């Protein structure tokens, strides 16, 4: 039994509030247990310099925590004058993951920036950000569709993410902060709605892990991610969900 | 009639949600119309180097906007690697204002940092931050009292803030973004519960203003601030409010 | 009686040396008591990116202190690698104040940068900078007129500034450093030659102030500023002064 | 057949030159094909602030590329004034990986910094850095042993790393730059001499991958890493190698 | 004949105003032709970390130009967020030169910072800074002597500096800006009152120079520097000058 | 007799390995005793903004040391976030020196960046960098010639550099680290193959030096540099060497 009463293969309660920020083209507040992240999608009709003139779009992400999202206050990165390594690593991961299910050609020469701002942290902030940012992005793309800016629907597949880890001797799904700080092996997995891996990042800093443990964690992750994706479908509604599913079946990958 | 149907002497609806962030010693979500700010108060048992060894405490503030709090996405200051002038000016103002009602001697050698993070902006973010941060600070100080860490109650008086300005030819209370961008004169006022000025910052970049206009704006501000303070009392409850009021009557200023 | 023998409503001696730096389009050394500031106006035939293509000009300011302008040496901001909050706040104030009396349309698509470098500080450096920068700017604009670059004279009005404050229980005009460090209320006021307010910035960090105190300070400020403006007229000479005065009477505000 | 004539399950030639830099406590030049990295281990008799007073040591890494290690010259990060996200991600990975085989308690309150400087890049620079840094660290620890500074041998196990990926439709071992830039799936694996995983980082930005592909890549990685570890043994010599092997058998993990 | 009417072996007029900044322990305004530099000497009763506990003092320098010291306005280094290479090179030179005539042992564990701020530039700003900073330092040391803080007089010798260069085909002394920008060879020389070299920095970026040209330039420099030193003696007065001269004769070098 | 057995007028053994880095247009590993520097020349078909449209090329240099090139590990400048004064001074020197023998007109509107990365340091890193960078540049220019991009050969003369200094009472050639740290006078000299000075930088921070000492050091430097240039000729081969020599005899200076 886990410290919050869950079974080892259970996620925490998930709540996704749509259209949380009025100015953004797409936005959600996603809550996974006590981890709360505001995800906004901002569309701009230009791409970064290295993408110019290719007729393709770009999807990128930024990640931050409010100073008091955590138990002890953290100094702001703006005050320090630079982004930390952890922040950069996470925002590179979020951007890469989201691009894996977007047909950049179909997006046209415009960019979508996903801002993931953690307002309260209790473990799994990067995986929660990915799950929430996918929904914010889907809303922003829906707005582009309604504005008749996209000749072809650019999302290929659903995308969700969870953390898994070995706590004590047990493989557990969706670690909270207390579990995460005790875990011997820690793994973040990103998968598509059709069950393919986009990112597998496992680390055994405190204890190397066997192939058998790896297999067990990957199975837990798969079930957790499919549960996250069912929540995404519920908040996006049947129309948007159907377009995403047909994207994946049509294989409209770039 | 104003663009949102208000009279010139009306504030927007105010909503203060207490204890919004579980980790912070004090916290609120304050909403003034569509302007929404998360204010957290973090207590640390140490003071900055320049205050060491004086037996006194310190109160300071930091202010930030999420990138998509505004109509057009702003680049993060953490990504730019430095704080802008506007941010620094605002956080200096918030800290100075709050210190004006705190007896730093009575606080003891500890510091309270107020983080004001604007998650959605529609005008008046700095004045809303001050009004909200006062409540978060009062909750954090209440916790210190309950933990028996304070021999003497350190808050002297209530503290609230609103913006006022001349829009068209009319002096208006609590400008929203659309009004603020058209205003010829723009003034931020901070006052105590007993009706004294803590900050008066008026600027007529687009049109210098007469003494008569100044007087009219100050009167509007006073009525708006007393209305904000009634909201603070409601959310803090009768016990904390009574302690603050007795602080101001006892004249326990440092 | 004040520590330097002045009455409460007296300014310190004011000395403005014209054309102090040979390379600048306009320049002065302004001395108000022991506060000494070099103000230069640099004209460039381009505007910042955000102003491009509007057919209007721009006026901006930068402010700095030499490391040993003060009693204790301050570290250079260039060595620290960033501007402090106080510097940014002051240079934003100076720029905003000067723009309030310039018709940017009449200036044409060019910019004037006012550099205010404090070589010796004894209180009132920001207000002295504004008073001096106005003269430097007027000289630079006069040069543009003589070069036949301006179809219409762009200055609307004179502009001066002083500090006032409550020292002990007395409202005093033009505080020196010793007074400033003891003042309970501190206010910087910027006014035009025709007696309108451009900036009113009062702060009572150490003691909130009443409406009566505010009124008393504003009156002192007005008399001090008109005295500063008489000094500006003397150094600019009758021709330039007449053009500025006719600007204000003609109401040639943009 | 691959572009350099290798079979899909072959690594490039590996050459490790011991004691390459005379000042460092341990150092190698490691060459894997045309990828060349100088790895130095620097021992300091102190630990970072967050580790002080715990009686434990610390192992950390820094990673950099010379500007012309690559086909097109890259701007120096020192000239840009900040480390890029890729650099930070890589140096965090190297440090974490090395710490996984070191008993920090046995190291005592001292730190070892591994500097991995890529002088020529042709794919796999991060995995080559890990393989080389392990040898440099083992030499530095051997010096500490000879100086009688370590009561207990602190290395638990060998540690090697390779990249694997899906190029075209083929799973390949040890990708060179040309292969890496075409790979649909890219994975970096770090393993111990006893065959346990320390890091598994797979990414399918261009194409999500199936569980079967993942399994195939992990098998290739395992064979490649054991081959790297045989090279490490050869250069470290029988005495040091025996101590490392007995460390892993004795289970002297912290 | 040179563009300002001088002979090739003549310096420009030199004017040194003592005690120019009231707060500094020593200060001058030095004018060499139209080049004007404020030099202040600040004494602090501590040394930088790398000098601690050695019982010796430290002398260092900082150099800056006001933005409009030059014909075209330069961006402030504080605004750019970093010191340029030229600034760093110059301030390292000034500090090194001054230390060469100070017995750091005799100074005791305190430091003197020489701030050289160019308010108007017309060539030779670094050599003028050295000549002026020496005087400011001598005044500050005189104040330490009067305060009975120095058991032994710490200055060994006078120190002056000039620039020389080959303009057209003529070796010239003390180049102004127009000459400097045309010079094929440019040399800065620092010498002591007793005629020894402290720094010789010659550069022939536009045209390598022969040994004969080098010899000619060194002779011009020597005569110019001795003339600068006579100005220093005049402003320092007979008492301080005598102490410096006896320092050099006594050979009280550290 | 010197600490490594050399006579006062002997250089250390010099070894230049051509084409050390495969990606660069020109590259060498230069070893002067235990000082080892990788020099790469990178050609880019564009010039910096300040050179645009003049039909001329540009030659610039960057210099860095690996953290453990020295006896004690140095923090990376990339980690500190800024270049130190010493680094900037050295890279300005290297660039200036190389430009003195290149006809920038003949180079055409392209730039060559010389990266000098010290992998092991034992004194004389800046002079060794210049000597090595000249060879790397000559190789890169030879490649441009072979690619028929240069109508006229742009190198005017050979260029070499050594350090000299007064150690104890003896003038010595090519100081190693131990000698350099004891030297009273330290001088870096850069000369052309035809025996003209490009840079003379002598400093007597610890002891001013006489004209006679200066003359002695210059003679030693000349002999050392001509020996360095013979090594350059050997590695460049007779064809390239002949072109450089004819450049100097033809006087094809820009």
PDB file of N, CA, C and O in Angstrom, chain A residues 4-57:
ATOM      1  N   UNK A   4      -0.284   7.258  -0.088  1.00  0.00           N
ATOM      2  CA  UNK A   4      -1.564   7.935  -0.269  1.00  0.00           C
ATOM      3  C   UNK A   4      -2.687   6.919  -0.541  1.00  0.00           C
ATOM      4  O   UNK A   4      -3.743   7.275  -1.055  1.00  0.00           O
ATOM      5  N   UNK A   5      -2.431   5.657  -0.185  1.00  0.00           N
ATOM      6  CA  UNK A   5      -3.481   4.653  -0.254  1.00  0.00           C
ATOM      7  C   UNK A   5      -3.701   4.006  -1.610  1.00  0.00           C
ATOM      8  O   UNK A   5      -4.597   3.171  -1.763  1.00  0.00           O
ATOM      9  N   UNK A   6      -2.876   4.373  -2.616  1.00  0.00           N
ATOM     10  CA  UNK A   6      -3.083   3.806  -3.949  1.00  0.00           C
ATOM     11  C   UNK A   6      -2.470   2.411  -4.064  1.00  0.00           C
ATOM     12  O   UNK A   6      -1.516   2.075  -3.359  1.00  0.00           O
ATOM     13  N   UNK A   7      -2.995   1.625  -5.021  1.00  0.00           N
ATOM     14  CA  UNK A   7      -2.330   0.403  -5.452  1.00  0.00           C
ATOM     15  C   UNK A   7      -1.120   0.796  -6.302  1.00  0.00           C
ATOM     16  O   UNK A   7      -1.073   1.906  -6.840  1.00  0.00           O
ATOM     17  N   UNK A   8      -0.202  -0.160  -6.466  1.00  0.00           N
ATOM     18  CA  UNK A   8       1.011   0.174  -7.229  1.00  0.00           C
ATOM     19  C   UNK A   8       0.704   0.506  -8.686  1.00  0.00           C
ATOM     20  O   UNK A   8       1.460   1.233  -9.324  1.00  0.00           O
ATOM     21  N   UNK A   9      -0.407   0.047  -9.223  1.00  0.00           N
ATOM     22  CA  UNK A   9      -0.702   0.309 -10.638  1.00  0.00           C
ATOM     23  C   UNK A   9      -1.774   1.374 -10.834  1.00  0.00           C
ATOM     24  O   UNK A   9      -2.401   1.439 -11.885  1.00  0.00           O
ATOM     25  N   UNK A  10      -1.993   2.204  -9.796  1.00  0.00           N
ATOM     26  CA  UNK A  10      -3.000   3.267  -9.916  1.00  0.00           C
ATOM     27  C   UNK A  10      -2.357   4.633 -10.096  1.00  0.00           C
ATOM     28  O   UNK A  10      -1.357   4.938  -9.436  1.00  0.00           O
ATOM     29  N   UNK A  11      -2.978   5.471 -10.955  1.00  0.00           N
ATOM     30  CA  UNK A  11      -2.538   6.875 -11.023  1.00  0.00           C
ATOM     31  C   UNK A  11      -3.318   7.660  -9.972  1.00  0.00           C
ATOM     32  O   UNK A  11      -4.314   7.182  -9.422  1.00  0.00           O
ATOM     33  N   UNK A  12      -2.871   8.881  -9.729  1.00  0.00           N
ATOM     34  CA  UNK A  12      -3.625   9.786  -8.869  1.00  0.00           C
ATOM     35  C   UNK A  12      -4.832  10.326  -9.647  1.00  0.00           C
ATOM     36  O   UNK A  12      -4.873  10.217 -10.880  1.00  0.00           O
ATOM     37  N   UNK A  13      -5.790  10.971  -8.965  1.00  0.00           N
ATOM     38  CA  UNK A  13      -6.919  11.561  -9.699  1.00  0.00           C
ATOM     39  C   UNK A  13      -6.417  12.625 -10.675  1.00  0.00           C
ATOM     40  O   UNK A  13      -5.498  13.392 -10.359  1.00  0.00           O
ATOM     41  N   UNK A  14      -7.022  12.642 -11.858  1.00  0.00           N
ATOM     42  CA  UNK A  14      -6.621  13.593 -12.898  1.00  0.00           C
ATOM     43  C   UNK A  14      -7.790  14.525 -13.183  1.00  0.00           C
ATOM     44  O   UNK A  14      -8.918  14.071 -13.340  1.00  0.00           O
ATOM     45  N   UNK A  15      -7.526  15.836 -13.225  1.00  0.00           N
ATOM     46  CA  UNK A  15      -8.561  16.823 -13.522  1.00  0.00           C
ATOM     47  C   UNK A  15      -7.996  17.819 -14.525  1.00  0.00           C
ATOM     48  O   UNK A  15      -6.945  18.419 -14.281  1.00  0.00           O
ATOM     49  N   UNK A  16      -8.663  17.965 -15.654  1.00  0.00           N
ATOM     50  CA  UNK A  16      -8.202  18.905 -16.681  1.00  0.00           C
ATOM     51  C   UNK A  16      -9.284  19.954 -16.903  1.00  0.00           C
ATOM     52  O   UNK A  16     -10.400  19.631 -17.297  1.00  0.00           O
ATOM     53  N   UNK A  17      -8.969  21.236 -16.596  1.00  0.00           N
ATOM     54  CA  UNK A  17      -9.927  22.327 -16.782  1.00  0.00           C
ATOM     55  C   UNK A  17      -9.586  23.042 -18.092  1.00  0.00           C
ATOM     56  O   UNK A  17      -8.488  23.596 -18.236  1.00  0.00           O
ATOM     57  N   UNK A  18     -10.516  23.023 -19.028  1.00  0.00           N
ATOM     58  CA  UNK A  18     -10.249  23.597 -20.357  1.00  0.00           C
ATOM     59  C   UNK A  18     -10.354  25.119 -20.340  1.00  0.00           C
ATOM     60  O   UNK A  18     -11.051  25.686 -19.501  1.00  0.00           O
ATOM     61  N   UNK A  19      -9.670  25.784 -21.258  1.00  0.00           N
ATOM     62  CA  UNK A  19      -9.802  27.234 -21.491  1.00  0.00           C
ATOM     63  C   UNK A  19      -9.563  28.015 -20.207  1.00  0.00           C
ATOM     64  O   UNK A  19     -10.339  28.903 -19.847  1.00  0.00           O
ATOM     65  N   UNK A  20      -8.476  27.696 -19.501  1.00  0.00           N
ATOM     66  CA  UNK A  20      -8.246  28.288 -18.183  1.00  0.00           C
ATOM     67  C   UNK A  20      -7.753  29.733 -18.274  1.00  0.00           C
ATOM     68  O   UNK A  20      -7.980  30.520 -17.366  1.00  0.00           O
ATOM     69  N   UNK A  21      -7.040  30.075 -19.323  1.00  0.00           N
ATOM     70  CA  UNK A  21      -6.492  31.438 -19.486  1.00  0.00           C
ATOM     71  C   UNK A  21      -7.122  32.063 -20.729  1.00  0.00           C
ATOM     72  O   UNK A  21      -6.963  31.537 -21.835  1.00  0.00           O
ATOM     73  N   UNK A  22      -7.795  33.204 -20.567  1.00  0.00           N
ATOM     74  CA  UNK A  22      -8.625  33.704 -21.660  1.00  0.00           C
ATOM     75  C   UNK A  22      -7.831  34.194 -22.870  1.00  0.00           C
ATOM     76  O   UNK A  22      -8.327  34.138 -23.984  1.00  0.00           O
ATOM     77  N   UNK A  23      -6.595  34.678 -22.675  1.00  0.00           N
ATOM     78  CA  UNK A  23      -5.883  35.251 -23.818  1.00  0.00           C
ATOM     79  C   UNK A  23      -5.295  34.199 -24.758  1.00  0.00           C
ATOM     80  O   UNK A  23      -5.088  34.474 -25.936  1.00  0.00           O
ATOM     81  N   UNK A  24      -4.977  32.998 -24.237  1.00  0.00           N
ATOM     82  CA  UNK A  24      -4.238  32.018 -25.044  1.00  0.00           C
ATOM     83  C   UNK A  24      -5.129  31.342 -26.073  1.00  0.00           C
ATOM     84  O   UNK A  24      -6.338  31.190 -25.861  1.00  0.00           O
ATOM     85  N   UNK A  25      -4.518  30.917 -27.189  1.00  0.00           N
ATOM     86  CA  UNK A  25      -5.275  30.221 -28.235  1.00  0.00           C
ATOM     87  C   UNK A  25      -5.754  28.862 -27.721  1.00  0.00           C
ATOM     88  O   UNK A  25      -6.784  28.365 -28.174  1.00  0.00           O
ATOM     89  N   UNK A  26      -5.005  28.265 -26.823  1.00  0.00           N
ATOM     90  CA  UNK A  26      -5.440  27.038 -26.167  1.00  0.00           C
ATOM     91  C   UNK A  26      -4.883  27.043 -24.761  1.00  0.00           C
ATOM     92  O   UNK A  26      -3.771  27.538 -24.547  1.00  0.00           O
ATOM     93  N   UNK A  27      -5.611  26.524 -23.789  1.00  0.00           N
ATOM     94  CA  UNK A  27      -5.060  26.494 -22.429  1.00  0.00           C
ATOM     95  C   UNK A  27      -5.825  25.507 -21.569  1.00  0.00           C
ATOM     96  O   UNK A  27      -7.008  25.257 -21.792  1.00  0.00           O
ATOM     97  N   UNK A  28      -5.105  24.925 -20.602  1.00  0.00           N
ATOM     98  CA  UNK A  28      -5.740  24.090 -19.577  1.00  0.00           C
ATOM     99  C   UNK A  28      -5.041  24.317 -18.244  1.00  0.00           C
ATOM    100  O   UNK A  28      -3.886  24.745 -18.192  1.00  0.00           O
ATOM    101  N   UNK A  29      -5.770  24.010 -17.176  1.00  0.00           N
ATOM    102  CA  UNK A  29      -5.152  23.750 -15.876  1.00  0.00           C
ATOM    103  C   UNK A  29      -5.253  22.247 -15.697  1.00  0.00           C
ATOM    104  O   UNK A  29      -6.367  21.702 -15.717  1.00  0.00           O
ATOM    105  N   UNK A  30      -4.104  21.583 -15.575  1.00  0.00           N
ATOM    106  CA  UNK A  30      -4.140  20.137 -15.358  1.00  0.00           C
ATOM    107  C   UNK A  30      -3.682  19.831 -13.937  1.00  0.00           C
ATOM    108  O   UNK A  30      -2.669  20.371 -13.469  1.00  0.00           O
ATOM    109  N   UNK A  31      -4.465  18.998 -13.265  1.00  0.00           N
ATOM    110  CA  UNK A  31      -4.130  18.588 -11.898  1.00  0.00           C
ATOM    111  C   UNK A  31      -4.013  17.075 -11.863  1.00  0.00           C
ATOM    112  O   UNK A  31      -4.950  16.365 -12.228  1.00  0.00           O
ATOM    113  N   UNK A  32      -2.846  16.579 -11.459  1.00  0.00           N
ATOM    114  CA  UNK A  32      -2.658  15.145 -11.245  1.00  0.00           C
ATOM    115  C   UNK A  32      -2.294  15.020  -9.772  1.00  0.00           C
ATOM    116  O   UNK A  32      -1.188  15.370  -9.359  1.00  0.00           O
ATOM    117  N   UNK A  33      -3.267  14.610  -8.965  1.00  0.00           N
ATOM    118  CA  UNK A  33      -3.081  14.695  -7.524  1.00  0.00           C
ATOM    119  C   UNK A  33      -2.850  16.144  -7.151  1.00  0.00           C
ATOM    120  O   UNK A  33      -3.579  17.035  -7.606  1.00  0.00           O
ATOM    121  N   UNK A  34      -1.826  16.418  -6.351  1.00  0.00           N
ATOM    122  CA  UNK A  34      -1.546  17.794  -5.935  1.00  0.00           C
ATOM    123  C   UNK A  34      -0.595  18.520  -6.885  1.00  0.00           C
ATOM    124  O   UNK A  34      -0.178  19.645  -6.607  1.00  0.00           O
ATOM    125  N   UNK A  35      -0.214  17.881  -7.959  1.00  0.00           N
ATOM    126  CA  UNK A  35       0.601  18.567  -8.969  1.00  0.00           C
ATOM    127  C   UNK A  35      -0.327  19.336  -9.907  1.00  0.00           C
ATOM    128  O   UNK A  35      -1.239  18.745 -10.486  1.00  0.00           O
ATOM    129  N   UNK A  36      -0.113  20.653 -10.003  1.00  0.00           N
ATOM    130  CA  UNK A  36      -0.993  21.516 -10.804  1.00  0.00           C
ATOM    131  C   UNK A  36      -0.157  22.335 -11.779  1.00  0.00           C
ATOM    132  O   UNK A  36       0.777  23.022 -11.371  1.00  0.00           O
ATOM    133  N   UNK A  37      -0.526  22.256 -13.047  1.00  0.00           N
ATOM    134  CA  UNK A  37       0.240  22.951 -14.086  1.00  0.00           C
ATOM    135  C   UNK A  37      -0.705  23.718 -14.996  1.00  0.00           C
ATOM    136  O   UNK A  37      -1.722  23.164 -15.438  1.00  0.00           O
ATOM    137  N   UNK A  38      -0.382  24.993 -15.242  1.00  0.00           N
ATOM    138  CA  UNK A  38      -1.106  25.764 -16.257  1.00  0.00           C
ATOM    139  C   UNK A  38      -0.369  25.585 -17.580  1.00  0.00           C
ATOM    140  O   UNK A  38       0.834  25.876 -17.657  1.00  0.00           O
ATOM    141  N   UNK A  39      -1.076  25.067 -18.592  1.00  0.00           N
ATOM    142  CA  UNK A  39      -0.463  24.895 -19.913  1.00  0.00           C
ATOM    143  C   UNK A  39      -1.169  25.818 -20.897  1.00  0.00           C
ATOM    144  O   UNK A  39      -2.394  25.735 -21.039  1.00  0.00           O
ATOM    145  N   UNK A  40      -0.409  26.695 -21.557  1.00  0.00           N
ATOM    146  CA  UNK A  40      -1.019  27.547 -22.577  1.00  0.00           C
ATOM    147  C   UNK A  40      -0.324  27.291 -23.906  1.00  0.00           C
ATOM    148  O   UNK A  40       0.877  27.019 -23.954  1.00  0.00           O
ATOM    149  N   UNK A  41      -1.098  27.386 -24.963  1.00  0.00           N
ATOM    150  CA  UNK A  41      -0.557  27.245 -26.314  1.00  0.00           C
ATOM    151  C   UNK A  41      -0.697  28.585 -27.015  1.00  0.00           C
ATOM    152  O   UNK A  41      -1.807  29.120 -27.108  1.00  0.00           O
ATOM    153  N   UNK A  42       0.421  29.151 -27.467  1.00  0.00           N
ATOM    154  CA  UNK A  42       0.416  30.444 -28.156  1.00  0.00           C
ATOM    155  C   UNK A  42       0.823  30.242 -29.605  1.00  0.00           C
ATOM    156  O   UNK A  42       1.886  29.695 -29.882  1.00  0.00           O
ATOM    157  N   UNK A  43      -0.038  30.695 -30.509  1.00  0.00           N
ATOM    158  CA  UNK A  43       0.241  30.551 -31.938  1.00  0.00           C
ATOM    159  C   UNK A  43       0.850  31.844 -32.460  1.00  0.00           C
ATOM    160  O   UNK A  43       0.350  32.929 -32.163  1.00  0.00           O
ATOM    161  N   UNK A  44       1.950  31.731 -33.159  1.00  0.00           N
ATOM    162  CA  UNK A  44       2.531  32.915 -33.809  1.00  0.00           C
ATOM    163  C   UNK A  44       2.748  32.626 -35.288  1.00  0.00           C
ATOM    164  O   UNK A  44       3.151  31.524 -35.655  1.00  0.00           O
ATOM    165  N   UNK A  45       2.481  33.630 -36.115  1.00  0.00           N
ATOM    166  CA  UNK A  45       2.548  33.425 -37.560  1.00  0.00           C
ATOM    167  C   UNK A  45       3.970  33.615 -38.083  1.00  0.00           C
ATOM    168  O   UNK A  45       4.218  34.329 -39.056  1.00  0.00           O
ATOM    169  N   UNK A  46       4.905  33.002 -37.399  1.00  0.00           N
ATOM    170  CA  UNK A  46       6.298  33.015 -37.852  1.00  0.00           C
ATOM    171  C   UNK A  46       7.018  31.840 -37.206  1.00  0.00           C
ATOM    172  O   UNK A  46       6.558  31.315 -36.191  1.00  0.00           O
ATOM    173  N   UNK A  47       8.146  31.466 -37.779  1.00  0.00           N
ATOM    174  CA  UNK A  47       8.918  30.360 -37.225  1.00  0.00           C
ATOM    175  C   UNK A  47      10.295  30.873 -36.818  1.00  0.00           C
ATOM    176  O   UNK A  47      10.705  31.959 -37.234  1.00  0.00           O
ATOM    177  N   UNK A  48      11.020  30.120 -35.990  1.00  0.00           N
ATOM    178  CA  UNK A  48      12.357  30.574 -35.602  1.00  0.00           C
ATOM    179  C   UNK A  48      13.274  30.645 -36.834  1.00  0.00           C
ATOM    180  O   UNK A  48      13.024  29.969 -37.841  1.00  0.00           O
ATOM    181  N   UNK A  49      14.329  31.467 -36.741  1.00  0.00           N
ATOM    182  CA  UNK A  49      15.227  31.686 -37.884  1.00  0.00           C
ATOM    183  C   UNK A  49      15.692  30.394 -38.565  1.00  0.00           C
ATOM    184  O   UNK A  49      15.705  30.326 -39.795  1.00  0.00           O
ATOM    185  N   UNK A  50      16.041  29.350 -37.786  1.00  0.00           N
ATOM    186  CA  UNK A  50      16.595  28.144 -38.414  1.00  0.00           C
ATOM    187  C   UNK A  50      15.548  27.356 -39.202  1.00  0.00           C
ATOM    188  O   UNK A  50      15.886  26.398 -39.888  1.00  0.00           O
ATOM    189  N   UNK A  51      14.268  27.745 -39.111  1.00  0.00           N
ATOM    190  CA  UNK A  51      13.205  27.024 -39.823  1.00  0.00           C
ATOM    191  C   UNK A  51      12.669  27.818 -41.011  1.00  0.00           C
ATOM    192  O   UNK A  51      11.806  27.324 -41.737  1.00  0.00           O
ATOM    193  N   UNK A  52      13.165  29.038 -41.176  1.00  0.00           N
ATOM    194  CA  UNK A  52      12.552  29.930 -42.173  1.00  0.00           C
ATOM    195  C   UNK A  52      12.625  29.396 -43.596  1.00  0.00           C
ATOM    196  O   UNK A  52      13.628  28.831 -44.005  1.00  0.00           O
ATOM    197  N   UNK A  53      11.547  29.633 -44.327  1.00  0.00           N
ATOM    198  CA  UNK A  53      11.556  29.354 -45.752  1.00  0.00           C
ATOM    199  C   UNK A  53      11.422  27.886 -46.111  1.00  0.00           C
ATOM    200  O   UNK A  53      11.595  27.505 -47.263  1.00  0.00           O
ATOM    201  N   UNK A  54      11.102  27.026 -45.130  1.00  0.00           N
ATOM    202  CA  UNK A  54      10.955  25.604 -45.431  1.00  0.00           C
ATOM    203  C   UNK A  54       9.488  25.214 -45.586  1.00  0.00           C
ATOM    204  O   UNK A  54       9.177  24.049 -45.810  1.00  0.00           O
ATOM    205  N   UNK A  55       8.583  26.206 -45.390  1.00  0.00           N
ATOM    206  CA  UNK A  55       7.163  25.899 -45.514  1.00  0.00           C
ATOM    207  C   UNK A  55       6.637  25.013 -44.396  1.00  0.00           C
ATOM    208  O   UNK A  55       5.526  24.487 -44.491  1.00  0.00           O
ATOM    209  N   UNK A  56       7.423  24.853 -43.344  1.00  0.00           N
ATOM    210  CA  UNK A  56       7.032  23.999 -42.237  1.00  0.00           C
ATOM    211  C   UNK A  56       6.850  24.803 -40.956  1.00  0.00           C
ATOM    212  O   UNK A  56       7.417  25.889 -40.806  1.00  0.00           O
ATOM    213  N   UNK A  57       6.075  24.266 -40.039  1.00  0.00           N
ATOM    214  CA  UNK A  57       5.862  24.933 -38.772  1.00  0.00           C
ATOM    215  C   UNK A  57       6.814  24.430 -37.706  1.00  0.00           C
ATOM    216  O   UNK A  57       7.721  23.626 -37.968  1.00  0.00           O
TER     217      UNK A  57
END
